[in-house]
PDB file of C-alpha atoms and ligand atoms in Angstrom:
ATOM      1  CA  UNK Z   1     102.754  94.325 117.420  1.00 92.00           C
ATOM      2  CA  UNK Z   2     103.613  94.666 113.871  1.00 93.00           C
ATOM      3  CA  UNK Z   3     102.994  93.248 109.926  1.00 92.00           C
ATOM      4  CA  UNK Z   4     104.658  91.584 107.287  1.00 93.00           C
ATOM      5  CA  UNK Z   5     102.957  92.966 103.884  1.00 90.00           C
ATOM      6  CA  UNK Z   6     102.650  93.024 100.345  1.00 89.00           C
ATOM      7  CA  UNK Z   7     105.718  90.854  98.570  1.00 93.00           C
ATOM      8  CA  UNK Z   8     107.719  90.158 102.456  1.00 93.00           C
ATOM      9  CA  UNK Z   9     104.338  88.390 103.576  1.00 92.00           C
ATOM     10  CA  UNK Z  10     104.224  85.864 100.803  1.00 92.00           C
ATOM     11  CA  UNK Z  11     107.730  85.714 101.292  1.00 96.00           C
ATOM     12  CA  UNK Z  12     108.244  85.566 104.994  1.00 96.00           C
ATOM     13  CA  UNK Z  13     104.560  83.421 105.121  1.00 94.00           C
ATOM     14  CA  UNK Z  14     106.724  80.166 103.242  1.00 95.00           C
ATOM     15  CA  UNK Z  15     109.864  80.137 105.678  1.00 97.00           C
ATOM     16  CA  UNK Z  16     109.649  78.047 108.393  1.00 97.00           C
ATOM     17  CA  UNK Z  17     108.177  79.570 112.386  1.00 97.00           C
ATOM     18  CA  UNK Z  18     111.682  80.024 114.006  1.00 97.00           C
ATOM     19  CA  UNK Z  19     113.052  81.772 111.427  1.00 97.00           C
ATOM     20  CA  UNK Z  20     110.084  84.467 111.015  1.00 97.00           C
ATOM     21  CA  UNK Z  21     110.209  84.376 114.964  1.00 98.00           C
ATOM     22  CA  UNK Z  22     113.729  85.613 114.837  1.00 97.00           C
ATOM     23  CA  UNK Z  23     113.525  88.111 112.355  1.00 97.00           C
ATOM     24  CA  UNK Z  24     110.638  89.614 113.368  1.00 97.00           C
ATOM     25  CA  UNK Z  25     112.147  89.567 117.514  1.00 98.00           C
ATOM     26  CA  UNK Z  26     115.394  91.306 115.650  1.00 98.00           C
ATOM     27  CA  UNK Z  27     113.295  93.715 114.451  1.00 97.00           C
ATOM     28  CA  UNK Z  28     111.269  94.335 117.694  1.00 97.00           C
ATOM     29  CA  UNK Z  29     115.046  94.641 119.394  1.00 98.00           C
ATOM     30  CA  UNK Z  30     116.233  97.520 117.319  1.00 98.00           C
ATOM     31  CA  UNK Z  31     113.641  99.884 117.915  1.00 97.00           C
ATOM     32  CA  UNK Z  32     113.330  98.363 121.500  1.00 97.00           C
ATOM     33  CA  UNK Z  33     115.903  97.087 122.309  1.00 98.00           C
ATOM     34  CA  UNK Z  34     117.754  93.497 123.187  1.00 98.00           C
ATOM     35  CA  UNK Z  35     114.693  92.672 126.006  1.00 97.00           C
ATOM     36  CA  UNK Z  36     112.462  92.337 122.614  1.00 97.00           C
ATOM     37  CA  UNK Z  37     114.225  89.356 122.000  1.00 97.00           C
ATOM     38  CA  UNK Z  38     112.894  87.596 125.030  1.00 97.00           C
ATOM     39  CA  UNK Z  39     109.037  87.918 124.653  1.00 97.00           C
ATOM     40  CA  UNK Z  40     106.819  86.509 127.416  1.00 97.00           C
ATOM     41  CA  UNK Z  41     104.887  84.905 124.756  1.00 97.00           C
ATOM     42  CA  UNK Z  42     105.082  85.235 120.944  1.00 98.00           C
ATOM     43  CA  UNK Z  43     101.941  84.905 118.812  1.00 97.00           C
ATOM     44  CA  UNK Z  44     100.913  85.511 115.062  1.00 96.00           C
ATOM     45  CA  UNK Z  45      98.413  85.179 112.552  1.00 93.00           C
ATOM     46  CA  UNK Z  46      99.154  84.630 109.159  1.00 92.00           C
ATOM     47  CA  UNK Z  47      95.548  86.192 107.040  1.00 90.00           C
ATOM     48  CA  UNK Z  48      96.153  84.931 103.356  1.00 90.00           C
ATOM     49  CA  UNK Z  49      95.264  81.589 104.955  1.00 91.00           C
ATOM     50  CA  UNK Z  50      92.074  82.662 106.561  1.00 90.00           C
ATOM     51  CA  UNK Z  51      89.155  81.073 104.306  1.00 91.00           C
ATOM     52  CA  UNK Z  52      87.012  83.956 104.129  1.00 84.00           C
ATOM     53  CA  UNK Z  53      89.133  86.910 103.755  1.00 79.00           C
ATOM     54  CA  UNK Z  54      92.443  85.370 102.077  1.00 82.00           C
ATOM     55  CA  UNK Z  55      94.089  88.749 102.967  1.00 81.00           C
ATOM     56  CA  UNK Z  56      93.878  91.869 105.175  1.00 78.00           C
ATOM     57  CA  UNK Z  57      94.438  94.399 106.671  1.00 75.00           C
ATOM     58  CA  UNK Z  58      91.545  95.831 104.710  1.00 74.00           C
ATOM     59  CA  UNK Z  59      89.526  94.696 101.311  1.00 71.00           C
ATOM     60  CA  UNK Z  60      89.650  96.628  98.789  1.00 76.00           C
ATOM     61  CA  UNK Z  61      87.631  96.137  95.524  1.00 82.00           C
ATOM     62  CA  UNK Z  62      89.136  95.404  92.041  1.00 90.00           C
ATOM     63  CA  UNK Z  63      89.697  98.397  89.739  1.00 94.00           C
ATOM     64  CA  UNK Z  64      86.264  99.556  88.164  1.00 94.00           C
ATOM     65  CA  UNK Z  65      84.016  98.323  90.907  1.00 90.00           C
ATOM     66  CA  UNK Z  66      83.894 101.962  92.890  1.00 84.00           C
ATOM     67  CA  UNK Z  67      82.883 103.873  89.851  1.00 91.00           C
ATOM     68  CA  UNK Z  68      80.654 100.883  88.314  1.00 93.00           C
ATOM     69  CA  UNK Z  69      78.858 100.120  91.572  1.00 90.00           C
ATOM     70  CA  UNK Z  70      79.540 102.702  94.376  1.00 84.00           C
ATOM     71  CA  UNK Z  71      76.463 104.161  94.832  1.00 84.00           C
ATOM     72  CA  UNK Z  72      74.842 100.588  95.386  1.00 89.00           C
ATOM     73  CA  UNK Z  73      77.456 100.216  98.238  1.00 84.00           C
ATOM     74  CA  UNK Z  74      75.269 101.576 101.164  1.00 86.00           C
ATOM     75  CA  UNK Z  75      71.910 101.850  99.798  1.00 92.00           C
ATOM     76  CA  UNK Z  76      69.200 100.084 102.037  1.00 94.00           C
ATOM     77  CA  UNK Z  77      67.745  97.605 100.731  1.00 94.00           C
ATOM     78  CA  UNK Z  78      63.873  98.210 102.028  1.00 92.00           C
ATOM     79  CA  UNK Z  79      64.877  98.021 106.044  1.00 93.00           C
ATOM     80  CA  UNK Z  80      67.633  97.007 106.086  1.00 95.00           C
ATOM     81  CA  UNK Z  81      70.756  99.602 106.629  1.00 96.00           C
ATOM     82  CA  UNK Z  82      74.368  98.675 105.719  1.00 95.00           C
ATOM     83  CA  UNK Z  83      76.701  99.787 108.133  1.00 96.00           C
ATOM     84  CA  UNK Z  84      81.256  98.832 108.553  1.00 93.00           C
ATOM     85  CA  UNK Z  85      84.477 100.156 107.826  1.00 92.00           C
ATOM     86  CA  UNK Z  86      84.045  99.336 104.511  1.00 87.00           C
ATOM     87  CA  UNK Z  87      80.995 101.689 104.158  1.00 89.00           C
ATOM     88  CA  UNK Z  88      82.531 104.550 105.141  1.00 91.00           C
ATOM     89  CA  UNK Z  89      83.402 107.189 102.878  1.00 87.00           C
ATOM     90  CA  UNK Z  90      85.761 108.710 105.602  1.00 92.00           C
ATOM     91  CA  UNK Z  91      88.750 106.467 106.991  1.00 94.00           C
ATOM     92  CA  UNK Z  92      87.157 103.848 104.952  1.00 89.00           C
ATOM     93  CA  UNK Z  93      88.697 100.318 105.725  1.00 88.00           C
ATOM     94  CA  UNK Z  94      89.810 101.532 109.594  1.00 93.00           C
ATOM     95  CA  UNK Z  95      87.930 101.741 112.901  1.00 95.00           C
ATOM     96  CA  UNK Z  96      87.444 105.241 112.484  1.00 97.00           C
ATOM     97  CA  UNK Z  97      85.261 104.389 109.340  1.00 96.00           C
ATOM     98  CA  UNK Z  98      83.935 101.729 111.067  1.00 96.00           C
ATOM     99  CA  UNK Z  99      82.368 103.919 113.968  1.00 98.00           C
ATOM    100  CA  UNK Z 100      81.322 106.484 111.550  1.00 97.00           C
ATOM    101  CA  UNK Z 101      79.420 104.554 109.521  1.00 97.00           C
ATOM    102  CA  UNK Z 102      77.912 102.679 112.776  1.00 97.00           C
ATOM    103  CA  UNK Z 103      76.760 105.951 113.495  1.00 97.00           C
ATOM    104  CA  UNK Z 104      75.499 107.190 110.558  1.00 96.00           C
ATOM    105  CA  UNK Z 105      73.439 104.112 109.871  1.00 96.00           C
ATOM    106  CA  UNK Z 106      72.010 104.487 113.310  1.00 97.00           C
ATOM    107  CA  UNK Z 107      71.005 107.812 112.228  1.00 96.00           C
ATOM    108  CA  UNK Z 108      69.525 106.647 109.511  1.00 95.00           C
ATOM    109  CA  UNK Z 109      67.712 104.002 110.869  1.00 96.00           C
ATOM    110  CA  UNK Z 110      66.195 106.401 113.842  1.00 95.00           C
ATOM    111  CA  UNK Z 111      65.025 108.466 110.586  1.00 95.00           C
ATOM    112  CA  UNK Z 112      63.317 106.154 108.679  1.00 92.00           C
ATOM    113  CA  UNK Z 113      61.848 104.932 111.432  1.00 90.00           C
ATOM    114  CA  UNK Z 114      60.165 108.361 112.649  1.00 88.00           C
ATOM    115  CA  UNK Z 115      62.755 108.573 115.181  1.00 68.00           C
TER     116      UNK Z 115
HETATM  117  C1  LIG O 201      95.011  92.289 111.159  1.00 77.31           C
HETATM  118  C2  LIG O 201      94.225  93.580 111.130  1.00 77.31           C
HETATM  119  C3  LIG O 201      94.813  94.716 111.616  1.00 77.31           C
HETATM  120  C4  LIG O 201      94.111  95.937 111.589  1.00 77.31           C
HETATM  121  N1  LIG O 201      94.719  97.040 112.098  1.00 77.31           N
HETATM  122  C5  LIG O 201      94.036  98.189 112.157  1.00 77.31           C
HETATM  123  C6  LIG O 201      94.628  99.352 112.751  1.00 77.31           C
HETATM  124  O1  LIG O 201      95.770  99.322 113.219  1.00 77.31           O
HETATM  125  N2  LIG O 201      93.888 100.486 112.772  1.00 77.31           N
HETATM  126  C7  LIG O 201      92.620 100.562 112.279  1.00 77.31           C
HETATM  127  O2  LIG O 201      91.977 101.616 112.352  1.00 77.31           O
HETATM  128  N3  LIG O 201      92.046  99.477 111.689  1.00 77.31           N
HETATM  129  C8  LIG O 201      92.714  98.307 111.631  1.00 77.31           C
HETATM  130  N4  LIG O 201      92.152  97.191 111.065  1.00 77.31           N
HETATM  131  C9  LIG O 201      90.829  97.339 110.437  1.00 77.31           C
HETATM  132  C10 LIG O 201      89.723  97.344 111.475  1.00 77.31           C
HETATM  133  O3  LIG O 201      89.951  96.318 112.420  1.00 77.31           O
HETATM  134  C11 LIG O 201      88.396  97.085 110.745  1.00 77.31           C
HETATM  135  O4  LIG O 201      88.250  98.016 109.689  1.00 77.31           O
HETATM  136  C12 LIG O 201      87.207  97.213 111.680  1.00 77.31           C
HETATM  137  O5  LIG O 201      87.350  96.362 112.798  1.00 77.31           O
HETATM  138  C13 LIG O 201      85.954  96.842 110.919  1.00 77.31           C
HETATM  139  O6  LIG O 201      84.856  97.042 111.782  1.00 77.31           O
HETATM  140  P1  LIG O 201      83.439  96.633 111.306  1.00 77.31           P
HETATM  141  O7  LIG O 201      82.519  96.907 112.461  1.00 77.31           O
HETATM  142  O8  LIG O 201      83.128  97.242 109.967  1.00 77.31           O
HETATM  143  O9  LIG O 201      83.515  95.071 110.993  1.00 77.31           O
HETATM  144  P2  LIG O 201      83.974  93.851 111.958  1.00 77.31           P
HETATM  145  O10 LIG O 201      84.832  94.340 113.092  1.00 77.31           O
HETATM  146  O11 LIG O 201      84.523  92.846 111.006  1.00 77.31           O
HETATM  147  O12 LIG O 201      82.594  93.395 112.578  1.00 77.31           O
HETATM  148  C14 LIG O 201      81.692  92.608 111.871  1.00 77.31           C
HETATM  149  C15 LIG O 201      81.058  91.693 112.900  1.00 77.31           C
HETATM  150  O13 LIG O 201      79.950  91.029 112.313  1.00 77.31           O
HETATM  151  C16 LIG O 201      79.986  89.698 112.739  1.00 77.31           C
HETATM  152  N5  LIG O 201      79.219  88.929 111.757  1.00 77.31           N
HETATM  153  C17 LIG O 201      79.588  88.560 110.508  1.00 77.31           C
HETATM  154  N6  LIG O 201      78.598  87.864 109.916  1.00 77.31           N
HETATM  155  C18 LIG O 201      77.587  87.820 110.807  1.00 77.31           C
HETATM  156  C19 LIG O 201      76.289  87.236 110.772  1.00 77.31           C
HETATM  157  N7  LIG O 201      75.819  86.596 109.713  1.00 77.31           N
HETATM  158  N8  LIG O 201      75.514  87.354 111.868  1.00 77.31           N
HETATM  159  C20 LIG O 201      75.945  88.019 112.964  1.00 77.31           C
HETATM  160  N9  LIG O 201      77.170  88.597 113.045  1.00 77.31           N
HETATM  161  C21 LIG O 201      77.976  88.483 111.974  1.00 77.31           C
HETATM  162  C22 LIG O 201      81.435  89.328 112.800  1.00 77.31           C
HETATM  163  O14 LIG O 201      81.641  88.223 113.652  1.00 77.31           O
HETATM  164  C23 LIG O 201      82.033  90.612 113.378  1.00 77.31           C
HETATM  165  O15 LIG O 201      82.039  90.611 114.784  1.00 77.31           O
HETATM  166  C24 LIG O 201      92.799  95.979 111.071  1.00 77.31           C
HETATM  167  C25 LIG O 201      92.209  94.810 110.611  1.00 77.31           C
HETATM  168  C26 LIG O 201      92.905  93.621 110.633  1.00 77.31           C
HETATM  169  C27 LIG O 201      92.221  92.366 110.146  1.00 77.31           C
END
């Protein structure tokens, strides 16, 4: 598995299948070797054309909208607890931050409710 980022994703994202096939399969081969060039199956997933996130692998707020708004960013709102990867302040963005803050907000949850 790998990614095409930053300026070679808009780049690579206008050339035509077979051609990002093969240079992504050349790339595979030398690190793997020439069996990388023969995939059982080959699949990808281009996410600047996905409708709701236009992007990944992680969002990431315009400059100024940490230190306007941060502290809004996980404050409950009466019950309800935000929890995600994007909540986290540790390995924000990342599944680590994502099971963090799933855990925190449980904590928090079991808290407020007398738990
Ligand atoms: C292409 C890609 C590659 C990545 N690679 C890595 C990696 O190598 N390492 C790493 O650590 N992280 C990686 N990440 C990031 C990681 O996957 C995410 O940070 C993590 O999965 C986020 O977890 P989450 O629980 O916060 O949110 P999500 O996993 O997005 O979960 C949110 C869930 O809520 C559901 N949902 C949304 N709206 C509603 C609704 N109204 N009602 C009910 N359910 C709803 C969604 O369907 C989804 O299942 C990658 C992400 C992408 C997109």
């Amino acid at each position: 598995m790998g990614f095409l980022e930053g300026d070679e994703a808009r780049a690579w994202a206008r050339r035509p299948l077979e051609e990002r096939r093969d240079a992504v399969l050349g790339c595979f081969a030398r690190y793997f070797g020439p069996k990388a060039l023969q995939p059982r199956e080959y699949g990808e997933r281009d996410w600047m054309a996905e409708e709701l996130t236009r992007g990944c692998y992680g969002a990431h707020f315009t400059p100024g909208v940490w230190t306007a708004y941060g502290p809004a960013l996980r404050e409950p709102v009466g019950r309800i607890h935000w929890a995600g990867a994007e909540c986290s302040p540790v390995w924000n963005g990342y599944m680590e931050g994502a099971v963090r803050s799933g855990e925190d907000t449980a904590r928090a949850v079991l808290a407020a409710a007398g738990g």
